[in-house]
PDB file of C-alpha atoms in Angstrom:
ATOM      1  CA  UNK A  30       5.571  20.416  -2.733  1.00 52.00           C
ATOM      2  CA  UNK A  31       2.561  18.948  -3.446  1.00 71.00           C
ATOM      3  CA  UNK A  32       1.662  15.696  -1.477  1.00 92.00           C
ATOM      4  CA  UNK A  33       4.400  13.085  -0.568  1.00 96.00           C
ATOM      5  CA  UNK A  34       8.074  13.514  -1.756  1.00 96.00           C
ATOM      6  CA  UNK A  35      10.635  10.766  -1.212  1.00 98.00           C
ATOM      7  CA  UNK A  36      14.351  11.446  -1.556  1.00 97.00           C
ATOM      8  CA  UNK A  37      16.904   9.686  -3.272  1.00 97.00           C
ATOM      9  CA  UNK A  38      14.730   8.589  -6.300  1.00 97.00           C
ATOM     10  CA  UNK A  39      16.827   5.265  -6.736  1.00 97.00           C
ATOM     11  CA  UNK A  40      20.245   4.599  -4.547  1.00 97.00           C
ATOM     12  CA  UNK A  41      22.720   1.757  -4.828  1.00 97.00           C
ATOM     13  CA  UNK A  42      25.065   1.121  -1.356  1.00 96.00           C
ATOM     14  CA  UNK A  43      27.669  -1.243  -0.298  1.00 97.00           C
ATOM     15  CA  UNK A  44      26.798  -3.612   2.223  1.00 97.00           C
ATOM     16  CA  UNK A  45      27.609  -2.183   5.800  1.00 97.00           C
ATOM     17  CA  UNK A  46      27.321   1.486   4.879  1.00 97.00           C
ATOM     18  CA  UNK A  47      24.589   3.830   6.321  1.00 97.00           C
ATOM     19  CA  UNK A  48      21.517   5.428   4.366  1.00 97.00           C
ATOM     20  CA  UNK A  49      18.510   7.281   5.341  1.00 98.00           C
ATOM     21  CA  UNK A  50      15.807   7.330   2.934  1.00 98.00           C
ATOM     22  CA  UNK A  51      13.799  10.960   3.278  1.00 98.00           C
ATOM     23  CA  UNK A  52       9.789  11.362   3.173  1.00 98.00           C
ATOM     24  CA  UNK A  53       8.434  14.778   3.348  1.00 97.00           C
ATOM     25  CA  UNK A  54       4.529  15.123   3.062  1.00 96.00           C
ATOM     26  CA  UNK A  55       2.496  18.740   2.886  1.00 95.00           C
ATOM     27  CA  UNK A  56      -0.736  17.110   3.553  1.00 92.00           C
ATOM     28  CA  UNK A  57      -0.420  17.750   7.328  1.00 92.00           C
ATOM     29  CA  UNK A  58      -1.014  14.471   8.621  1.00 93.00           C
ATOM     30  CA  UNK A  59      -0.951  13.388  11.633  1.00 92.00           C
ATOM     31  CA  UNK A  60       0.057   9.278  10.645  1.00 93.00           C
ATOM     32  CA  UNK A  61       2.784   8.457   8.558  1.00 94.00           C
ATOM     33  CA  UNK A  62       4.244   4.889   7.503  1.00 96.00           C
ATOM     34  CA  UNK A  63       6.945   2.941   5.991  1.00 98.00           C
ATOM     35  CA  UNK A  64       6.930   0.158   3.411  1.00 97.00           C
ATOM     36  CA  UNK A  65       9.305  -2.238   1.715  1.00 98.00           C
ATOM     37  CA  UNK A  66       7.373  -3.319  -1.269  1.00 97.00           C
ATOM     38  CA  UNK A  67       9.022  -6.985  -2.792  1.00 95.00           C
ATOM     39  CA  UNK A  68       8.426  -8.883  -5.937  1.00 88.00           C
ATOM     40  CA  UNK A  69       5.701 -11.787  -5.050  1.00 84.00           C
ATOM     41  CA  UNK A  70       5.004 -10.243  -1.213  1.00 87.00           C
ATOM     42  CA  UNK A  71       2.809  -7.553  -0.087  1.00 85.00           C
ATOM     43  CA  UNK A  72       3.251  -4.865   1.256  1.00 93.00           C
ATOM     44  CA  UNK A  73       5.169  -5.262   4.347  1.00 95.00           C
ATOM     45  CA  UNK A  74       5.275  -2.249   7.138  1.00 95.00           C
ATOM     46  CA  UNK A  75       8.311  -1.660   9.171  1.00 97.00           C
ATOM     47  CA  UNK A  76       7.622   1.246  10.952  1.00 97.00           C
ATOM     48  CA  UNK A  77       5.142   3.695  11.717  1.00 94.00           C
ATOM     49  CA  UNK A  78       3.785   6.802  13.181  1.00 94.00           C
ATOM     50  CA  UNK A  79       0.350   8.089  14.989  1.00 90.00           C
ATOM     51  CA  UNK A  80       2.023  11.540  15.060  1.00 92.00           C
ATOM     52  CA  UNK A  81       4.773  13.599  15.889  1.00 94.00           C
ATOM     53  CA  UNK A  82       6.959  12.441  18.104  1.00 95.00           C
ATOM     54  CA  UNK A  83       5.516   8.846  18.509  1.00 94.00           C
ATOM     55  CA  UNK A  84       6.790   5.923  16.566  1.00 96.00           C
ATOM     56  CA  UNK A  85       6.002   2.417  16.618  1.00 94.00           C
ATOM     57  CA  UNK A  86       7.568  -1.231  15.008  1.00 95.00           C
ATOM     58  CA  UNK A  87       5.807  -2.643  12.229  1.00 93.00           C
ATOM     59  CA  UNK A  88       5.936  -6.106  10.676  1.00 91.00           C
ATOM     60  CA  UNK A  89      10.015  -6.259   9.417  1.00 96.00           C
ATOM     61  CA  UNK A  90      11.802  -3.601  11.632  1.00 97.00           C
ATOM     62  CA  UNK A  91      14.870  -4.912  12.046  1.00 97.00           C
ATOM     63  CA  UNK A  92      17.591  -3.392  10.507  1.00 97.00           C
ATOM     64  CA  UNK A  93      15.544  -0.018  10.159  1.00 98.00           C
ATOM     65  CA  UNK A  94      15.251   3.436  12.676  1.00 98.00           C
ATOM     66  CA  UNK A  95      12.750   5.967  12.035  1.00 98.00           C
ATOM     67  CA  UNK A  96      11.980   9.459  13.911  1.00 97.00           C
ATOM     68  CA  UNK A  97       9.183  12.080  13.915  1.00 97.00           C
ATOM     69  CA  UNK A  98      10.774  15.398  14.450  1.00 97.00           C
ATOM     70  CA  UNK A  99       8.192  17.122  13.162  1.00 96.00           C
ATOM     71  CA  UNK A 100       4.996  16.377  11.531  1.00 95.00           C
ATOM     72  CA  UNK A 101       6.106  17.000   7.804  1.00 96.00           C
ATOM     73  CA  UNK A 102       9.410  14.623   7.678  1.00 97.00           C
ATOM     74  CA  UNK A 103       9.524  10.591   8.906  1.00 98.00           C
ATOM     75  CA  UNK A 104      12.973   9.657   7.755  1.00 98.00           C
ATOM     76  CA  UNK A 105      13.942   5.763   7.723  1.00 98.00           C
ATOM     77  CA  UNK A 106      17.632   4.887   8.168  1.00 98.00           C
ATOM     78  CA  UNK A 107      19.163   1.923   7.627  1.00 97.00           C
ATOM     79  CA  UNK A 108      22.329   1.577  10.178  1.00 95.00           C
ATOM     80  CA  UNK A 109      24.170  -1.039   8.114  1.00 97.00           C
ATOM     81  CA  UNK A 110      22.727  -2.130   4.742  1.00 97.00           C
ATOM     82  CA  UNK A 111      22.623  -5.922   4.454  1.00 97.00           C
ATOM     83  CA  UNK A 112      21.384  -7.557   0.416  1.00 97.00           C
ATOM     84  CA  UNK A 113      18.339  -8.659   2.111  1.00 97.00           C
ATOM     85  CA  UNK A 114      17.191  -4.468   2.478  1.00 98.00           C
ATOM     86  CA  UNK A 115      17.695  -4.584  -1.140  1.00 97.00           C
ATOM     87  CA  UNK A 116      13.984  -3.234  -2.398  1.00 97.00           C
ATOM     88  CA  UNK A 117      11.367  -0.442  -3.367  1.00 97.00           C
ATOM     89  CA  UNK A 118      10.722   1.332  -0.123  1.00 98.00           C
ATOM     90  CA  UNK A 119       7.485   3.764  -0.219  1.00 98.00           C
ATOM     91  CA  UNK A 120       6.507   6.511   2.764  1.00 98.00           C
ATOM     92  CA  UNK A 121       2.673   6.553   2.871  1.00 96.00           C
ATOM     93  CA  UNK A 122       0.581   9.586   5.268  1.00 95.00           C
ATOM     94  CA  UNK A 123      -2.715   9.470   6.215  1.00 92.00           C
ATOM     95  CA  UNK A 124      -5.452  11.485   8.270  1.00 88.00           C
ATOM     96  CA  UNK A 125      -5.578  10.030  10.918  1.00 75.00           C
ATOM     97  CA  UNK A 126      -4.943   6.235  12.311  1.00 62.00           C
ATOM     98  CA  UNK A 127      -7.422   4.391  14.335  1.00 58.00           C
ATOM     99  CA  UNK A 128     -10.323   6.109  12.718  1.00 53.00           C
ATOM    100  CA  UNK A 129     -12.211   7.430   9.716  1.00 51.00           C
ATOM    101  CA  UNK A 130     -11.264   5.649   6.672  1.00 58.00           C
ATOM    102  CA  UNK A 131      -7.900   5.846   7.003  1.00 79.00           C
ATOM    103  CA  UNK A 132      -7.068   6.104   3.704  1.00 89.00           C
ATOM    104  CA  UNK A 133      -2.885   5.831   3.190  1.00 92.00           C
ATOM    105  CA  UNK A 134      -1.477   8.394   0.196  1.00 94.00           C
ATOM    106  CA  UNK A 135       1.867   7.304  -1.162  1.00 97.00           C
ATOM    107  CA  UNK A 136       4.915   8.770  -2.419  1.00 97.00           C
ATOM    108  CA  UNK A 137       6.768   7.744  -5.576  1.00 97.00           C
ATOM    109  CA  UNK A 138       8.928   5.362  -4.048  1.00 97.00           C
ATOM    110  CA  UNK A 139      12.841   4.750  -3.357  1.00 98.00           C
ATOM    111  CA  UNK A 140      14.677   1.787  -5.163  1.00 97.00           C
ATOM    112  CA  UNK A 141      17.294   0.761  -3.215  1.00 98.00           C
ATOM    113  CA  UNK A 142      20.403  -2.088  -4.375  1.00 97.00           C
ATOM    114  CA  UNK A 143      22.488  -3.110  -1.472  1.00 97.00           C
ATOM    115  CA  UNK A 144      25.406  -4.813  -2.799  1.00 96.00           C
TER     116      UNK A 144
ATOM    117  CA  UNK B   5      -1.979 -15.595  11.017  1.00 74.00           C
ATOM    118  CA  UNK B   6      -3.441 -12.580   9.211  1.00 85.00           C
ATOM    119  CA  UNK B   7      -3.756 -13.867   5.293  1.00 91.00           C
ATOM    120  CA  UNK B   8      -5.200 -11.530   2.355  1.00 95.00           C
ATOM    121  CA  UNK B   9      -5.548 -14.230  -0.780  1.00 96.00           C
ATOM    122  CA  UNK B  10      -5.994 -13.099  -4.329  1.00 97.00           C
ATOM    123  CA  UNK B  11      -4.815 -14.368  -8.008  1.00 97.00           C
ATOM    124  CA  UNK B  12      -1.395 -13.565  -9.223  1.00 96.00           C
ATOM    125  CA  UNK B  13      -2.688 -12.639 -12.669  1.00 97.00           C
ATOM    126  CA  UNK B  14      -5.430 -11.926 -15.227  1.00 98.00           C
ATOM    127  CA  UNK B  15      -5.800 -11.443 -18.663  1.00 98.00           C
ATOM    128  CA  UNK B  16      -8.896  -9.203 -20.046  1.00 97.00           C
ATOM    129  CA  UNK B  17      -9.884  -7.767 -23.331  1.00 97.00           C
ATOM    130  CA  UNK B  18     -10.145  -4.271 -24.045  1.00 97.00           C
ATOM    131  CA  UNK B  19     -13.818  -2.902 -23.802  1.00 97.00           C
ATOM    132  CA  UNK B  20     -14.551  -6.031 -21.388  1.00 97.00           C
ATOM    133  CA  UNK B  21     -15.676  -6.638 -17.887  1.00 98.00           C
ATOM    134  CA  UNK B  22     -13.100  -8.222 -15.314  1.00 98.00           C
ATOM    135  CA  UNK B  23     -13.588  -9.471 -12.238  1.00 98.00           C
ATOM    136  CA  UNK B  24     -10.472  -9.315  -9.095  1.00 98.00           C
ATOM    137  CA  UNK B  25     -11.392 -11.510  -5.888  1.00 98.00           C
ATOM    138  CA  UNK B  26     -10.009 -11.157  -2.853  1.00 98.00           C
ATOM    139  CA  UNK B  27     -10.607 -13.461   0.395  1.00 98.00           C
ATOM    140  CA  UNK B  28      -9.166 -12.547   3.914  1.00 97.00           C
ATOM    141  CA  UNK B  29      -8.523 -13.822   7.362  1.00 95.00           C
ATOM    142  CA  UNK B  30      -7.388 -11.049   9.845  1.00 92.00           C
ATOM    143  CA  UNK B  31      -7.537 -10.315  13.513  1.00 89.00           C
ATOM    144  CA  UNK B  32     -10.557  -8.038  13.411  1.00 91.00           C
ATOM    145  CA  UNK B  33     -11.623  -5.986  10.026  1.00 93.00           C
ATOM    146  CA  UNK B  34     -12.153  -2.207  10.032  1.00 91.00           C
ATOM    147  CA  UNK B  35     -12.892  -1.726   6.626  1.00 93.00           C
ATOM    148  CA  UNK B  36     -11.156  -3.214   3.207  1.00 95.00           C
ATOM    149  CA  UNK B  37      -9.071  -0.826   0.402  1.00 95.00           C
ATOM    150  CA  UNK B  38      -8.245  -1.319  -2.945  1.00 97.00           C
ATOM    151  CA  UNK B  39      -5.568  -0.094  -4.342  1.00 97.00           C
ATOM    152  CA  UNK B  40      -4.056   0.101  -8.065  1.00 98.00           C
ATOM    153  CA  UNK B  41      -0.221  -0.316  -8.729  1.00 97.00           C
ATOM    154  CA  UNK B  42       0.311   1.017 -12.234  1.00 97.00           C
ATOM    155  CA  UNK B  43       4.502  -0.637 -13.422  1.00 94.00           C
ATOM    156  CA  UNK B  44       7.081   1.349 -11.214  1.00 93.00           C
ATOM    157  CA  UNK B  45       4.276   3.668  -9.532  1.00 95.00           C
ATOM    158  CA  UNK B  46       3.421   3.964  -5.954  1.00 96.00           C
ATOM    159  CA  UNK B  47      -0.103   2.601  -5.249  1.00 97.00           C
ATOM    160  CA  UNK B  48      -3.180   4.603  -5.460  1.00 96.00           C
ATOM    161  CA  UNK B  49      -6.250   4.664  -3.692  1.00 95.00           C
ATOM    162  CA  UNK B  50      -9.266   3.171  -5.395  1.00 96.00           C
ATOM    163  CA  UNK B  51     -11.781   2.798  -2.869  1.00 94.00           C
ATOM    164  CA  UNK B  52     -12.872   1.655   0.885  1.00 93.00           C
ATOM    165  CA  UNK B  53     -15.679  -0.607   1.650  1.00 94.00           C
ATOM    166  CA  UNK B  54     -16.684  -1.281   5.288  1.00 93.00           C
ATOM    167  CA  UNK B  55     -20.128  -2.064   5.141  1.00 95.00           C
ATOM    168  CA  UNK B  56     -21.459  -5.138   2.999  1.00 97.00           C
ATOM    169  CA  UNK B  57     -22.277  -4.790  -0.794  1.00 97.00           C
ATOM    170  CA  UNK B  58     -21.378  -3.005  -3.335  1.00 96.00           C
ATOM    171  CA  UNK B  59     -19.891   0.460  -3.550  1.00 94.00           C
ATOM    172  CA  UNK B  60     -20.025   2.217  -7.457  1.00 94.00           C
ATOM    173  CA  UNK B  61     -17.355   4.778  -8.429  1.00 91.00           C
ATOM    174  CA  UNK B  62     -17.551   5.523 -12.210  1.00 94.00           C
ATOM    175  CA  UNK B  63     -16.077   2.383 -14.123  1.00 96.00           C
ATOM    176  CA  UNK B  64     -15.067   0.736 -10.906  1.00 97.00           C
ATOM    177  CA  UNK B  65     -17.048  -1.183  -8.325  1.00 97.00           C
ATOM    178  CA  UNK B  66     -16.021  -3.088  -5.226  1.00 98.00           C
ATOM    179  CA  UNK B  67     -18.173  -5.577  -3.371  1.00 98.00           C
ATOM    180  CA  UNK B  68     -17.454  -6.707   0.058  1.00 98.00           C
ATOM    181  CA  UNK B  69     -19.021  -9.871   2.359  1.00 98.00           C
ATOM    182  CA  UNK B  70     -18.132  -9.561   6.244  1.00 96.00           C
ATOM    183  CA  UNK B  71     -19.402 -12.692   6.911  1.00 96.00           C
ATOM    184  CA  UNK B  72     -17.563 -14.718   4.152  1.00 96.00           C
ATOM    185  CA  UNK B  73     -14.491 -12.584   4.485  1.00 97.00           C
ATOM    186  CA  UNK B  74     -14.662 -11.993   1.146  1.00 97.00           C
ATOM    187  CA  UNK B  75     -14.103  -8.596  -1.757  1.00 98.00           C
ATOM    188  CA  UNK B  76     -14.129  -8.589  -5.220  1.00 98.00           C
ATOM    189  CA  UNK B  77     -13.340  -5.404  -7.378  1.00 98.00           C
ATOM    190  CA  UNK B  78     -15.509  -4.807 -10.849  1.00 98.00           C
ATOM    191  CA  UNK B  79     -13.991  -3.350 -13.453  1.00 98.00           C
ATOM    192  CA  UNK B  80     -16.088  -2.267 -17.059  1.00 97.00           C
ATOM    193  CA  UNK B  81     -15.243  -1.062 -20.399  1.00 97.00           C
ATOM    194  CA  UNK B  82     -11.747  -1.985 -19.535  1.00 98.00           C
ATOM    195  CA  UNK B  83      -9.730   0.552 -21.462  1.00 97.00           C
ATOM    196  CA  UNK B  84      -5.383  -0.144 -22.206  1.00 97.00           C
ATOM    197  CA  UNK B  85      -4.526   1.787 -18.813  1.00 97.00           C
ATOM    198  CA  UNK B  86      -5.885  -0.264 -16.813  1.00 97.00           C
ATOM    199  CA  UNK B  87      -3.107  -2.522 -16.739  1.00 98.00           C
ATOM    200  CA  UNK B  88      -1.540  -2.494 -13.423  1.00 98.00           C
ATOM    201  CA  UNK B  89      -1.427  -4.323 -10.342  1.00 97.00           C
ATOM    202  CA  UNK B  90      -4.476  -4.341  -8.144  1.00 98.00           C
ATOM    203  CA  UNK B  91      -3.598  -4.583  -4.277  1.00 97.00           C
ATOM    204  CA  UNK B  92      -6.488  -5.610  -1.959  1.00 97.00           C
ATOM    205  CA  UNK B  93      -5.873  -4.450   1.932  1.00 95.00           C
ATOM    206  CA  UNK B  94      -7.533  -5.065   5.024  1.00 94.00           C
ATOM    207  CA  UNK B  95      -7.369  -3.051   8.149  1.00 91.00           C
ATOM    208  CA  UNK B  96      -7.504  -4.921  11.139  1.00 89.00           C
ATOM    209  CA  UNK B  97      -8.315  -4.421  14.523  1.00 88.00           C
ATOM    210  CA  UNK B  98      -5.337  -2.677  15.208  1.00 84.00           C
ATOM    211  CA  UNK B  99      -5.874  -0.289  12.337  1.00 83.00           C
ATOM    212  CA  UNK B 100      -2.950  -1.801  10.553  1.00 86.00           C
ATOM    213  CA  UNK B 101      -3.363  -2.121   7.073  1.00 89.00           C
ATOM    214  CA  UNK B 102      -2.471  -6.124   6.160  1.00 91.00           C
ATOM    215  CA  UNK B 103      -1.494  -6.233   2.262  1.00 94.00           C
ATOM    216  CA  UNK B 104      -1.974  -8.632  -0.105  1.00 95.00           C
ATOM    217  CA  UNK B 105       0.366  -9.195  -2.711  1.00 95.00           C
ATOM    218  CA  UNK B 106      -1.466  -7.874  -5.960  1.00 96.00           C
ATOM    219  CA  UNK B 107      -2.935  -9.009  -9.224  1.00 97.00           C
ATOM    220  CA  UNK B 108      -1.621  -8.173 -12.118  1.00 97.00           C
ATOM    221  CA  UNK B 109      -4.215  -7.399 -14.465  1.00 98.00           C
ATOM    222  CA  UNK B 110      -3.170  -7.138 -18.309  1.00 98.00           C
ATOM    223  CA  UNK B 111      -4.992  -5.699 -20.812  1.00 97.00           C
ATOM    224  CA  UNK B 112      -5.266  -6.865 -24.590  1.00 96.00           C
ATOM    225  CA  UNK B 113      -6.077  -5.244 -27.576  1.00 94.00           C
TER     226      UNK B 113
END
């Protein structure tokens, strides 16, 4: 592994079923993030991490759980899929939060279609 | 309300010079990012101004004024894979990044 995985690639669900989206990153670092990425917005975070064990509510959190096991894997669940989670969702790690640069590495990205 | 402004699109000519503006309102500023967002690819780092003026990296520049809450990113001898969106980001005083929502920059022969 080489970076920031995310796992499934692209997923379609029925409305009211339950999904977690995997991120794995190699990079050992300590902050990881989650994004919903939508046509005409910005990026919009909906939850985060300083490190393991910690997590805290972004911007759009409803709807969405996350966990930090471990420092490698921040997986996001959805409990119940609603249309409205229907979008590209991308795990991002960085060094460190709160200092530095803070520069945020990205995986590839999951498409997700809730029908 | 945190607000990161820039154009939807632009339209450039191969071999050319194009400019990307961005203007920003935030709750504190820890540094500005730019990102690029090639078609159905996650973003990638481009680079990080925190200080005013301008910061050169190869064919890319990025210019950034504190006091007029204001960025722009320089880009010369545009070349065909440069097409992609262009995401300007602010980190506020929170350390959260605040997005804005990209231009798309299109290339043309």
């Amino acid at each position: 592994i080489a970076g920031i995985t995310q796992a499934p690639t692209s997923q379609i669900l029925a409305a009211g079923r339950r999904m977690t989206l995997r991120c794995t990153q190699d990079m050992r670092h300590n902050a990881m993030y989650w994004y919903r990425q939508d046509l005409g917005l910005g990026l919009r975070l909906i939850h985060y991490s300083n490190t393991a064990g910690t997590t805290g509510k972004g911007e759009v959190p409803d709807g969405y759980s996350v966990s930090r096991a471990n420092t490698d894997d921040f997986p996001l669940t959805l409990a119940s899929a609603v249309p409205s989670q229907t979008s590209v969702y991308f795990c991002a790690s960085s060094d460190s939060r709160g200092a530095g640069t803070d520069t945020q590495y990205f995986g590839p990205g999951t498409r997700l279609t809730v029908l | 309300g945190q607000n990161i402004d820039q154009p939807t699109e632009m339209t450039a000519t191969e071999g050319a010079i194009v400019q990307i503006n961005c203007t920003y309102q935030t709750s504190g500023f820890n540094g500005l990012f730019w990102y690029q967002q090639h078609a159905g690819e996650a973003p990638t780092f481009l680079s990080y101004n925190v200080l005013d003026g301008l910061e050169e990296k190869g064919r890319f520049s990025s210019f950034l004024s504190r006091s007029k809450g204001y960025s722009y990113l320089l880009l010369k001898e545009l070349q065909m894979k440069d097409s992609a969106s262009y995401l300007c980001a602010v980190l506020d005083s929170n350390y959260q990044l605040i997005w804005g929502a990209g231009t798309k920059l299109i290339i043309k022969p």
